[in-house]
Short mmCIF file of C-alpha atoms and ligand atoms in Angstrom, two decimals:
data_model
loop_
_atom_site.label_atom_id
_atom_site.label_comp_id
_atom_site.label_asym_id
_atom_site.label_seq_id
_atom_site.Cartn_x
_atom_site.Cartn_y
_atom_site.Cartn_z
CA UNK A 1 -8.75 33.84 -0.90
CA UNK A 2 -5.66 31.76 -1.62
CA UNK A 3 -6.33 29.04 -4.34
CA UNK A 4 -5.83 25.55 -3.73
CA UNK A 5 -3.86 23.30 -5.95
CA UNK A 6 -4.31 19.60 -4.99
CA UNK A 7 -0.62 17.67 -4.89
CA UNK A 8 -1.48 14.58 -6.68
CA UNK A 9 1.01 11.80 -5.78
CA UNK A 10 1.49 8.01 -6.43
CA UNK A 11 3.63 5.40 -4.72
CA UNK A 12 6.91 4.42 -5.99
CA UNK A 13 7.57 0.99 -6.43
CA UNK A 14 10.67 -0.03 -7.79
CA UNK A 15 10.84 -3.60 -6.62
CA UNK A 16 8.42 -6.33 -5.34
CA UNK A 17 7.46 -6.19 -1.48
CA UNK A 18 4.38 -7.51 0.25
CA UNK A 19 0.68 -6.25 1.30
CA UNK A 20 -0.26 -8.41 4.03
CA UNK A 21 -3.57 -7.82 5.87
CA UNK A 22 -4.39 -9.37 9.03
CA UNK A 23 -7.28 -9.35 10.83
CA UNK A 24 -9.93 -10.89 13.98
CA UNK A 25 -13.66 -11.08 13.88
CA UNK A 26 -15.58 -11.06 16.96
CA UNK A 27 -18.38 -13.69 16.65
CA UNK A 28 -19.87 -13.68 20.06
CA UNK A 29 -19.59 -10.20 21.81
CA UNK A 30 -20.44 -11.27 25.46
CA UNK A 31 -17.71 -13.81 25.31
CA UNK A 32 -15.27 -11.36 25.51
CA UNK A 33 -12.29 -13.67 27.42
CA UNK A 34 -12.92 -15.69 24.35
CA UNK A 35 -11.77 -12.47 22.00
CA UNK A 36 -9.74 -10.31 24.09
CA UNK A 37 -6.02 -12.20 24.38
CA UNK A 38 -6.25 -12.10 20.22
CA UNK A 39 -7.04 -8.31 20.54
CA UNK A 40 -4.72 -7.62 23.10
CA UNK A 41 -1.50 -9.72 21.20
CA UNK A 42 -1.33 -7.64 18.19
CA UNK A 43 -0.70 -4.18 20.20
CA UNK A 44 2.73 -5.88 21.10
CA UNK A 45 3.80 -7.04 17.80
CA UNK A 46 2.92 -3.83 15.85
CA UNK A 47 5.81 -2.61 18.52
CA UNK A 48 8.14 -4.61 18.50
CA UNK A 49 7.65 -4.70 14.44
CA UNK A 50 8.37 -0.52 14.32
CA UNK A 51 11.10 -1.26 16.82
CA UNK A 52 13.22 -3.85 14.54
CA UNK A 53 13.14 -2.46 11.19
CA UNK A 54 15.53 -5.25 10.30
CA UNK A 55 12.58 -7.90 10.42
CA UNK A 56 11.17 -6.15 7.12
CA UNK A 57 8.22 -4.86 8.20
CA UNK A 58 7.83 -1.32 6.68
CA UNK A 59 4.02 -0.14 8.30
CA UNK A 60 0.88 -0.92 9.17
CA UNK A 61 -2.66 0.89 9.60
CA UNK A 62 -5.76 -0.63 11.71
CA UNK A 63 -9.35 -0.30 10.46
CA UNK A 64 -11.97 -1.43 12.09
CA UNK A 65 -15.70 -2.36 10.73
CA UNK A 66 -18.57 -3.47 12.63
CA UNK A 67 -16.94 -6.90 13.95
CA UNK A 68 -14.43 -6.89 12.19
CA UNK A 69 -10.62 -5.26 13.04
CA UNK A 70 -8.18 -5.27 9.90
CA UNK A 71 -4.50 -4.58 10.31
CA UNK A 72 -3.30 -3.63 6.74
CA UNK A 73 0.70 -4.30 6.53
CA UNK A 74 3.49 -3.65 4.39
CA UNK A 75 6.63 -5.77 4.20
CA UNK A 76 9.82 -6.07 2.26
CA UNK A 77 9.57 -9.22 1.24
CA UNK A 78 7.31 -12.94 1.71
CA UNK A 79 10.72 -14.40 2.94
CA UNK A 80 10.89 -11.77 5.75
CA UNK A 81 6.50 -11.83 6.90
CA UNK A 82 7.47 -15.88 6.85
CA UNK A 83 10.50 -15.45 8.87
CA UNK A 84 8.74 -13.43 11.18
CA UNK A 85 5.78 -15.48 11.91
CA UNK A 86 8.29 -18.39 12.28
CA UNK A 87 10.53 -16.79 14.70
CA UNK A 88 9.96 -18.33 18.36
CA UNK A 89 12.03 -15.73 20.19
CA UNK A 90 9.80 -12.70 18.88
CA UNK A 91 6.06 -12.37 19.98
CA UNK A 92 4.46 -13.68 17.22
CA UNK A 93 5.15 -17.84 17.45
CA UNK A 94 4.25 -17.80 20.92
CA UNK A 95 0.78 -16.00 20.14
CA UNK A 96 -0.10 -18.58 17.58
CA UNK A 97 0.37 -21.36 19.79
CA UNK A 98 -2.03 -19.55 22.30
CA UNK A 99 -4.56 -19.15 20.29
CA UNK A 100 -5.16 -22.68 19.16
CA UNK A 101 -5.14 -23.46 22.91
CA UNK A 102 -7.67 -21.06 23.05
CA UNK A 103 -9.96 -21.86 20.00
CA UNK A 104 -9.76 -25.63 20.84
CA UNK A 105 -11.23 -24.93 24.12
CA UNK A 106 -13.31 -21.88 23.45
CA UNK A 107 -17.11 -21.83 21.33
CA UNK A 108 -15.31 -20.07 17.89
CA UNK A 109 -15.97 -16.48 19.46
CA UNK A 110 -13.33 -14.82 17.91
CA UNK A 111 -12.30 -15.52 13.94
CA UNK A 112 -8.66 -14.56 12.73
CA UNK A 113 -7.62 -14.27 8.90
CA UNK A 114 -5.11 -13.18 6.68
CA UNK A 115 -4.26 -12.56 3.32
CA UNK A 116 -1.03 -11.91 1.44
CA UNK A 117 -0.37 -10.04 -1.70
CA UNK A 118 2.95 -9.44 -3.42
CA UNK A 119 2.74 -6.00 -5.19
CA UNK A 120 5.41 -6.25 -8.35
CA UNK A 121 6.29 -2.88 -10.47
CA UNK A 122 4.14 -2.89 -13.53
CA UNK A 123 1.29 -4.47 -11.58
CA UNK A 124 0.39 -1.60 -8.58
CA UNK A 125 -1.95 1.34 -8.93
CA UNK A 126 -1.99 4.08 -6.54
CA UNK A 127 -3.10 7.87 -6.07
CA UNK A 128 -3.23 10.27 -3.11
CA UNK A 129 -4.37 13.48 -3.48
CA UNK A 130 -3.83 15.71 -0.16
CA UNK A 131 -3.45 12.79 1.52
CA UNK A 132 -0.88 12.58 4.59
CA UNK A 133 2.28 11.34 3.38
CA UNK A 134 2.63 8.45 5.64
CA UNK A 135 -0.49 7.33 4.68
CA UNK A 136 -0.64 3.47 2.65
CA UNK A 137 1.72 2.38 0.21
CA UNK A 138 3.20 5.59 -0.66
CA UNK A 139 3.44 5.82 2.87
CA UNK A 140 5.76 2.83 3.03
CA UNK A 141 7.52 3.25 0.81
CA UNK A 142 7.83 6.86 -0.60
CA UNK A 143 5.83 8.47 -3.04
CA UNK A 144 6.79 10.41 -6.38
CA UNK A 145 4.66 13.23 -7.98
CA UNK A 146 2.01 12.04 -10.84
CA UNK A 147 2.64 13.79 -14.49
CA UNK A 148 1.41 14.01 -17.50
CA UNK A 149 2.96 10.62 -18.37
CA UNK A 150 1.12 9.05 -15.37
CA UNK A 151 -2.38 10.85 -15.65
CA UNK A 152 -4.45 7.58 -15.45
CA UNK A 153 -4.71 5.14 -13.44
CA UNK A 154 -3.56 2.42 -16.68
CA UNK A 155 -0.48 5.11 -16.63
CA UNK A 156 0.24 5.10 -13.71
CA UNK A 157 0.54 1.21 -13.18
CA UNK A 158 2.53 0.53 -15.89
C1 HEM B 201 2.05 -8.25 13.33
C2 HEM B 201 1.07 -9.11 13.45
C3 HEM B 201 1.08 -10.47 12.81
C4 HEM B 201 1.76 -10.95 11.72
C5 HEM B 201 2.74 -10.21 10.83
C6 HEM B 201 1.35 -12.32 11.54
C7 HEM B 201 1.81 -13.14 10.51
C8 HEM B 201 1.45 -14.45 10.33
C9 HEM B 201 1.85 -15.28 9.23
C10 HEM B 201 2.74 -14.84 8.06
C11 HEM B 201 1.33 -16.50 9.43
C12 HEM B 201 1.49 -17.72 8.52
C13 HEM B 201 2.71 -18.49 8.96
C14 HEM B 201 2.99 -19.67 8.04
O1 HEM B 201 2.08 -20.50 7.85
O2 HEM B 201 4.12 -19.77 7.56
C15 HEM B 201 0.57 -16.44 10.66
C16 HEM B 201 -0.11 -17.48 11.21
C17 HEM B 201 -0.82 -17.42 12.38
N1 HEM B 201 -1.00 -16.33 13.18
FE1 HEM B 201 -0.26 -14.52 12.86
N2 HEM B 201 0.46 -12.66 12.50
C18 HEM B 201 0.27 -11.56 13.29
C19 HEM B 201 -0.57 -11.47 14.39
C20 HEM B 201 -1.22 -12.52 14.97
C21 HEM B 201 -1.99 -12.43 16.18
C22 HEM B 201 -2.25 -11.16 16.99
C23 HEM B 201 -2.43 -13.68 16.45
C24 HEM B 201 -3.25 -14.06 17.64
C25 HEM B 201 -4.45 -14.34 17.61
C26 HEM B 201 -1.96 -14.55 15.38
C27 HEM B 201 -2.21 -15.88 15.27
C28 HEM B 201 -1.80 -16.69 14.25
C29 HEM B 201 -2.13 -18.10 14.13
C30 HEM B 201 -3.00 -18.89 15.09
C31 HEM B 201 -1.52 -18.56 12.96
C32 HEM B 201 -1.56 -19.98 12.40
C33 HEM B 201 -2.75 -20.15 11.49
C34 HEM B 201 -2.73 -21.54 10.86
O3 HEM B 201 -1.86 -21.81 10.02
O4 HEM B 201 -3.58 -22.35 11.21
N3 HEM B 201 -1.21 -13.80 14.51
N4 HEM B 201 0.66 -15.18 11.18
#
């Protein structure tokens, strides 16, 4: 039987970029016109996002739990999420103004968040072990093998 050597690996950050997660929670299920534009507009963005790598938008993976659908992102910078939320000629500006047409005139079905991190070298932990390589922030941004000088996770984030 062949043995099997895990490949431990960790992201490489060499300069600040952004974690950005997104997300909806569905209050009220049966009011589903309520919920269903907010779940429909992000399809579009995540597009047109992958499409226009210049916007600075490097990847993003959906998870979804009980209510509650998260859409974690990675970006290159705050300037560029800012800019892109901003930006009335892609999908995103005219999404927001929908929805507060929406909420204004809906029950509160539907929550949205988000939350913004900026991950800085010297302040990010990561490890994937036979994990596939497009997978989180490694994923984003490329990974580089762990050693003996980054064997922990205190290691490792410095
Ligand atoms: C790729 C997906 C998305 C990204 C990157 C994104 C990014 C952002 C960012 C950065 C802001 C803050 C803008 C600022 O205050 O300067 C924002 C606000 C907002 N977004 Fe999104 N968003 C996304 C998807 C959506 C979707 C699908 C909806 C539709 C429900 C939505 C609705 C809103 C609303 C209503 C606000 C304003 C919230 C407030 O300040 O009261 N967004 N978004």
């Amino acid at each position: 039987m062949t043995k099997h050597i895990p490949v431990r690996t960790m992201a490489d950050v060499k300069e600040p970029l952004v974690l950005f997660l997104i997300g909806m929670r569905i209050n009220t299920f049966w009011r589903v016109w309520e919920w269903l534009p907010s779940f429909l507009a992000m399809g579009p963005m995540i597009v047109e996002l992958y499409k226009n790598p210049e916007l600075g938008f490097l990847s993003a993976r959906t998870e979804m739990a009980g209510r509650t659908i998260t859409v974690i992102q990675y970006w290159k910078s705050f300037e560029a999420l800012e800019a892109y939320a901003a930006n009335s000629e892609r999908k995103h500006r005219p999404a927001w103004t929908a929805f507060y047409k929406r909420a204004t005139s809906g029950t509160g079905a539907v929550g949205i968040f988000h939350e913004t991190y900026v991950i800085r070298p010297g302040e990010v932990e990561s490890l994937y072990v036979d994990m596939p390589t497009e997978f989180g922030l490694g994923g984003a941004i490329g990974t580089k093998p762990v050693t003996s000088k980054s064997e922990t996770a205190r290691e490792r984030k410095g």
